[in-house]
Short mmCIF file of N, CA and C in Angstrom, two decimals:
data_model
loop_
_atom_site.label_atom_id
_atom_site.label_comp_id
_atom_site.label_asym_id
_atom_site.label_seq_id
_atom_site.Cartn_x
_atom_site.Cartn_y
_atom_site.Cartn_z
N MET A 1 -9.75 26.37 10.88
CA MET A 1 -10.67 25.34 10.46
C MET A 1 -11.94 25.47 11.30
N ARG A 2 -13.06 25.29 10.65
CA ARG A 2 -14.34 25.39 11.34
C ARG A 2 -14.61 24.14 12.16
N HIS A 3 -15.46 24.31 13.14
CA HIS A 3 -15.87 23.20 14.01
C HIS A 3 -16.68 22.19 13.20
N HIS A 4 -16.38 20.92 13.36
CA HIS A 4 -17.09 19.85 12.67
C HIS A 4 -18.12 19.24 13.63
N LYS A 5 -19.35 19.17 13.16
CA LYS A 5 -20.38 18.50 13.94
C LYS A 5 -20.39 17.03 13.51
N ILE A 6 -20.28 16.13 14.43
CA ILE A 6 -20.24 14.70 14.13
C ILE A 6 -21.57 14.07 14.52
N THR A 7 -22.16 13.38 13.58
CA THR A 7 -23.40 12.66 13.82
C THR A 7 -23.10 11.17 13.79
N ILE A 8 -23.47 10.46 14.82
CA ILE A 8 -23.28 9.01 14.89
C ILE A 8 -24.58 8.35 14.45
N PHE A 9 -24.50 7.59 13.37
CA PHE A 9 -25.67 6.91 12.85
C PHE A 9 -25.71 5.47 13.35
N PRO A 10 -26.89 4.90 13.48
CA PRO A 10 -26.98 3.50 13.90
C PRO A 10 -26.49 2.56 12.79
N ALA A 11 -26.05 1.39 13.19
CA ALA A 11 -25.48 0.41 12.26
C ALA A 11 -26.41 0.09 11.10
N GLU A 12 -27.71 -0.02 11.35
CA GLU A 12 -28.64 -0.40 10.29
C GLU A 12 -28.68 0.63 9.16
N ASP A 13 -28.35 1.89 9.43
CA ASP A 13 -28.33 2.91 8.39
C ASP A 13 -27.20 2.67 7.38
N PHE A 14 -26.20 1.93 7.77
CA PHE A 14 -25.05 1.70 6.89
C PHE A 14 -25.26 0.56 5.91
N ARG A 15 -26.26 -0.25 6.12
CA ARG A 15 -26.51 -1.37 5.20
C ARG A 15 -26.68 -0.91 3.76
N VAL A 16 -27.32 0.22 3.57
CA VAL A 16 -27.61 0.73 2.23
C VAL A 16 -26.34 1.13 1.49
N ILE A 17 -25.36 1.69 2.20
CA ILE A 17 -24.16 2.21 1.53
C ILE A 17 -22.92 1.34 1.75
N ARG A 18 -23.05 0.28 2.49
CA ARG A 18 -21.89 -0.53 2.90
C ARG A 18 -20.93 -0.83 1.76
N HIS A 19 -21.43 -1.26 0.62
CA HIS A 19 -20.55 -1.65 -0.49
C HIS A 19 -20.50 -0.59 -1.59
N LYS A 20 -21.07 0.57 -1.30
CA LYS A 20 -21.10 1.66 -2.28
C LYS A 20 -20.22 2.84 -1.87
N ALA A 21 -19.58 2.74 -0.72
CA ALA A 21 -18.79 3.85 -0.20
C ALA A 21 -17.38 3.39 0.15
N LEU A 22 -16.43 4.26 -0.11
CA LEU A 22 -15.03 4.02 0.24
C LEU A 22 -14.58 5.16 1.13
N PHE A 23 -14.14 4.84 2.33
CA PHE A 23 -13.62 5.84 3.25
C PHE A 23 -12.11 5.88 3.12
N LEU A 24 -11.57 7.04 2.77
CA LEU A 24 -10.13 7.25 2.67
C LEU A 24 -9.73 8.16 3.82
N ILE A 25 -8.84 7.67 4.67
CA ILE A 25 -8.49 8.36 5.90
C ILE A 25 -6.98 8.52 5.96
N GLY A 26 -6.51 9.75 6.18
CA GLY A 26 -5.09 10.00 6.33
C GLY A 26 -4.58 9.44 7.65
N ASP A 27 -3.39 8.88 7.64
CA ASP A 27 -2.85 8.30 8.88
C ASP A 27 -2.54 9.37 9.93
N GLN A 28 -2.49 10.64 9.52
CA GLN A 28 -2.25 11.74 10.46
C GLN A 28 -3.49 12.59 10.69
N ASP A 29 -4.64 12.11 10.24
CA ASP A 29 -5.91 12.83 10.39
C ASP A 29 -6.45 12.64 11.80
N MET A 30 -6.40 13.69 12.59
CA MET A 30 -6.82 13.60 13.98
C MET A 30 -8.35 13.62 14.12
N LEU A 31 -9.06 13.96 13.05
CA LEU A 31 -10.52 13.97 13.11
C LEU A 31 -11.13 12.62 12.77
N SER A 32 -10.44 11.82 11.95
CA SER A 32 -11.03 10.56 11.49
C SER A 32 -10.23 9.32 11.86
N ASN A 33 -8.93 9.47 12.05
CA ASN A 33 -8.09 8.30 12.30
C ASN A 33 -7.83 8.15 13.80
N TYR A 34 -8.80 7.62 14.47
CA TYR A 34 -8.63 7.29 15.89
C TYR A 34 -9.35 5.97 16.13
N PRO A 35 -8.94 5.21 17.12
CA PRO A 35 -9.44 3.84 17.29
C PRO A 35 -10.95 3.67 17.26
N LYS A 36 -11.69 4.53 17.92
CA LYS A 36 -13.14 4.37 17.98
C LYS A 36 -13.77 4.50 16.59
N ALA A 37 -13.29 5.44 15.79
CA ALA A 37 -13.83 5.63 14.44
C ALA A 37 -13.50 4.45 13.55
N ILE A 38 -12.27 3.97 13.62
CA ILE A 38 -11.85 2.84 12.80
C ILE A 38 -12.62 1.58 13.20
N HIS A 39 -12.79 1.36 14.49
CA HIS A 39 -13.55 0.20 14.96
C HIS A 39 -15.00 0.27 14.49
N ARG A 40 -15.55 1.46 14.44
CA ARG A 40 -16.94 1.61 13.97
C ARG A 40 -17.02 1.23 12.49
N LEU A 41 -16.05 1.65 11.68
CA LEU A 41 -16.04 1.25 10.27
C LEU A 41 -15.95 -0.27 10.13
N ILE A 42 -15.09 -0.87 10.92
CA ILE A 42 -14.94 -2.34 10.89
C ILE A 42 -16.23 -3.01 11.33
N ASP A 43 -16.80 -2.56 12.43
CA ASP A 43 -18.04 -3.16 12.95
C ASP A 43 -19.18 -3.06 11.95
N TYR A 44 -19.23 -1.95 11.20
CA TYR A 44 -20.30 -1.75 10.23
C TYR A 44 -19.99 -2.41 8.89
N GLY A 45 -18.80 -3.00 8.75
CA GLY A 45 -18.43 -3.67 7.51
C GLY A 45 -18.14 -2.73 6.36
N MET A 46 -17.69 -1.52 6.67
CA MET A 46 -17.42 -0.52 5.65
C MET A 46 -16.05 -0.74 5.01
N ILE A 47 -15.91 -0.31 3.76
CA ILE A 47 -14.64 -0.39 3.05
C ILE A 47 -13.87 0.89 3.35
N TYR A 48 -12.64 0.74 3.83
CA TYR A 48 -11.85 1.92 4.14
C TYR A 48 -10.38 1.65 3.84
N ARG A 49 -9.63 2.73 3.68
CA ARG A 49 -8.20 2.67 3.48
C ARG A 49 -7.55 3.76 4.32
N ILE A 50 -6.43 3.44 4.94
CA ILE A 50 -5.62 4.42 5.65
C ILE A 50 -4.49 4.81 4.70
N VAL A 51 -4.37 6.09 4.41
CA VAL A 51 -3.37 6.59 3.47
C VAL A 51 -2.20 7.18 4.25
N LYS A 52 -1.03 6.66 3.98
CA LYS A 52 0.18 7.11 4.67
C LYS A 52 0.54 8.54 4.27
N ASP A 53 1.12 9.25 5.21
CA ASP A 53 1.62 10.62 5.00
C ASP A 53 0.52 11.58 4.55
N ALA A 54 -0.65 11.46 5.15
CA ALA A 54 -1.76 12.36 4.83
C ALA A 54 -2.52 12.69 6.09
N GLY A 55 -3.06 13.90 6.11
CA GLY A 55 -3.88 14.33 7.23
C GLY A 55 -5.33 14.46 6.80
N HIS A 56 -6.00 15.52 7.26
CA HIS A 56 -7.42 15.71 6.96
C HIS A 56 -7.64 16.20 5.53
N ALA A 57 -6.66 16.91 4.96
CA ALA A 57 -6.77 17.41 3.58
C ALA A 57 -6.18 16.38 2.62
N ILE A 58 -6.63 15.16 2.76
CA ILE A 58 -6.05 14.00 2.09
C ILE A 58 -5.98 14.14 0.57
N ASN A 59 -7.00 14.71 -0.05
CA ASN A 59 -7.00 14.83 -1.51
C ASN A 59 -5.98 15.86 -2.01
N HIS A 60 -5.56 16.77 -1.16
CA HIS A 60 -4.53 17.74 -1.53
C HIS A 60 -3.14 17.21 -1.20
N GLU A 61 -3.05 16.41 -0.18
CA GLU A 61 -1.75 15.92 0.29
C GLU A 61 -1.25 14.69 -0.47
N GLN A 62 -2.16 13.85 -0.93
CA GLN A 62 -1.80 12.63 -1.67
C GLN A 62 -2.75 12.46 -2.87
N PRO A 63 -2.78 13.43 -3.78
CA PRO A 63 -3.77 13.37 -4.86
C PRO A 63 -3.64 12.16 -5.77
N GLU A 64 -2.43 11.74 -6.07
CA GLU A 64 -2.26 10.59 -6.98
C GLU A 64 -2.79 9.31 -6.34
N ILE A 65 -2.49 9.12 -5.06
CA ILE A 65 -2.95 7.93 -4.36
C ILE A 65 -4.48 7.93 -4.25
N ILE A 66 -5.04 9.09 -3.93
CA ILE A 66 -6.50 9.20 -3.81
C ILE A 66 -7.17 8.93 -5.15
N HIS A 67 -6.63 9.51 -6.21
CA HIS A 67 -7.16 9.31 -7.55
C HIS A 67 -7.16 7.82 -7.92
N ARG A 68 -6.05 7.15 -7.66
CA ARG A 68 -5.92 5.73 -7.98
C ARG A 68 -6.89 4.89 -7.14
N ALA A 69 -7.02 5.23 -5.86
CA ALA A 69 -7.92 4.48 -4.98
C ALA A 69 -9.37 4.61 -5.43
N ILE A 70 -9.77 5.81 -5.82
CA ILE A 70 -11.15 6.01 -6.29
C ILE A 70 -11.38 5.27 -7.60
N GLN A 71 -10.42 5.34 -8.51
CA GLN A 71 -10.55 4.60 -9.77
C GLN A 71 -10.71 3.10 -9.52
N GLN A 72 -9.85 2.56 -8.69
CA GLN A 72 -9.90 1.12 -8.41
C GLN A 72 -11.22 0.74 -7.75
N PHE A 73 -11.69 1.56 -6.85
CA PHE A 73 -12.96 1.29 -6.18
C PHE A 73 -14.12 1.28 -7.20
N CYS A 74 -14.13 2.27 -8.08
CA CYS A 74 -15.20 2.36 -9.08
C CYS A 74 -15.15 1.19 -10.07
N LEU A 75 -13.96 0.66 -10.30
CA LEU A 75 -13.81 -0.48 -11.21
C LEU A 75 -14.09 -1.80 -10.51
N GLY A 76 -14.32 -1.74 -9.20
CA GLY A 76 -14.62 -2.95 -8.44
C GLY A 76 -13.41 -3.70 -7.96
N ASN A 77 -12.25 -3.07 -8.02
CA ASN A 77 -11.01 -3.70 -7.55
C ASN A 77 -10.76 -3.32 -6.10
N ASN A 78 -11.47 -3.96 -5.19
CA ASN A 78 -11.38 -3.65 -3.76
C ASN A 78 -10.67 -4.76 -3.03
N ASP A 79 -9.37 -4.59 -2.85
CA ASP A 79 -8.62 -5.61 -2.10
C ASP A 79 -8.90 -5.44 -0.61
N THR A 80 -8.39 -6.33 0.17
CA THR A 80 -8.66 -6.29 1.61
C THR A 80 -7.60 -5.52 2.38
N GLN A 81 -6.61 -5.01 1.68
CA GLN A 81 -5.55 -4.24 2.35
C GLN A 81 -6.11 -2.87 2.75
N ASN A 82 -5.97 -2.49 4.01
CA ASN A 82 -6.53 -1.24 4.50
C ASN A 82 -5.51 -0.11 4.60
N THR A 83 -4.25 -0.37 4.27
CA THR A 83 -3.23 0.66 4.33
C THR A 83 -2.65 0.89 2.95
N MET A 84 -2.50 2.14 2.59
CA MET A 84 -1.96 2.49 1.28
C MET A 84 -0.67 3.28 1.46
#
């Protein structure tokens, strides 16, 4: 896997996409599922879901769950549950 460059954006940059983006994070994803990243999503008011039994290749590991989550998000069905 190639090295990932991470850019930290200021909170005000997230206002534009806050309700237009859904972050899907595998519960075993060591690049995205760590306390500091999750707290940043919460602090910025972002919509996110933690998907069980998935790592960084979440769309390959849990395609049905990801497909359903994206459909529901696009239809405006955004519950407050953060774990799938």
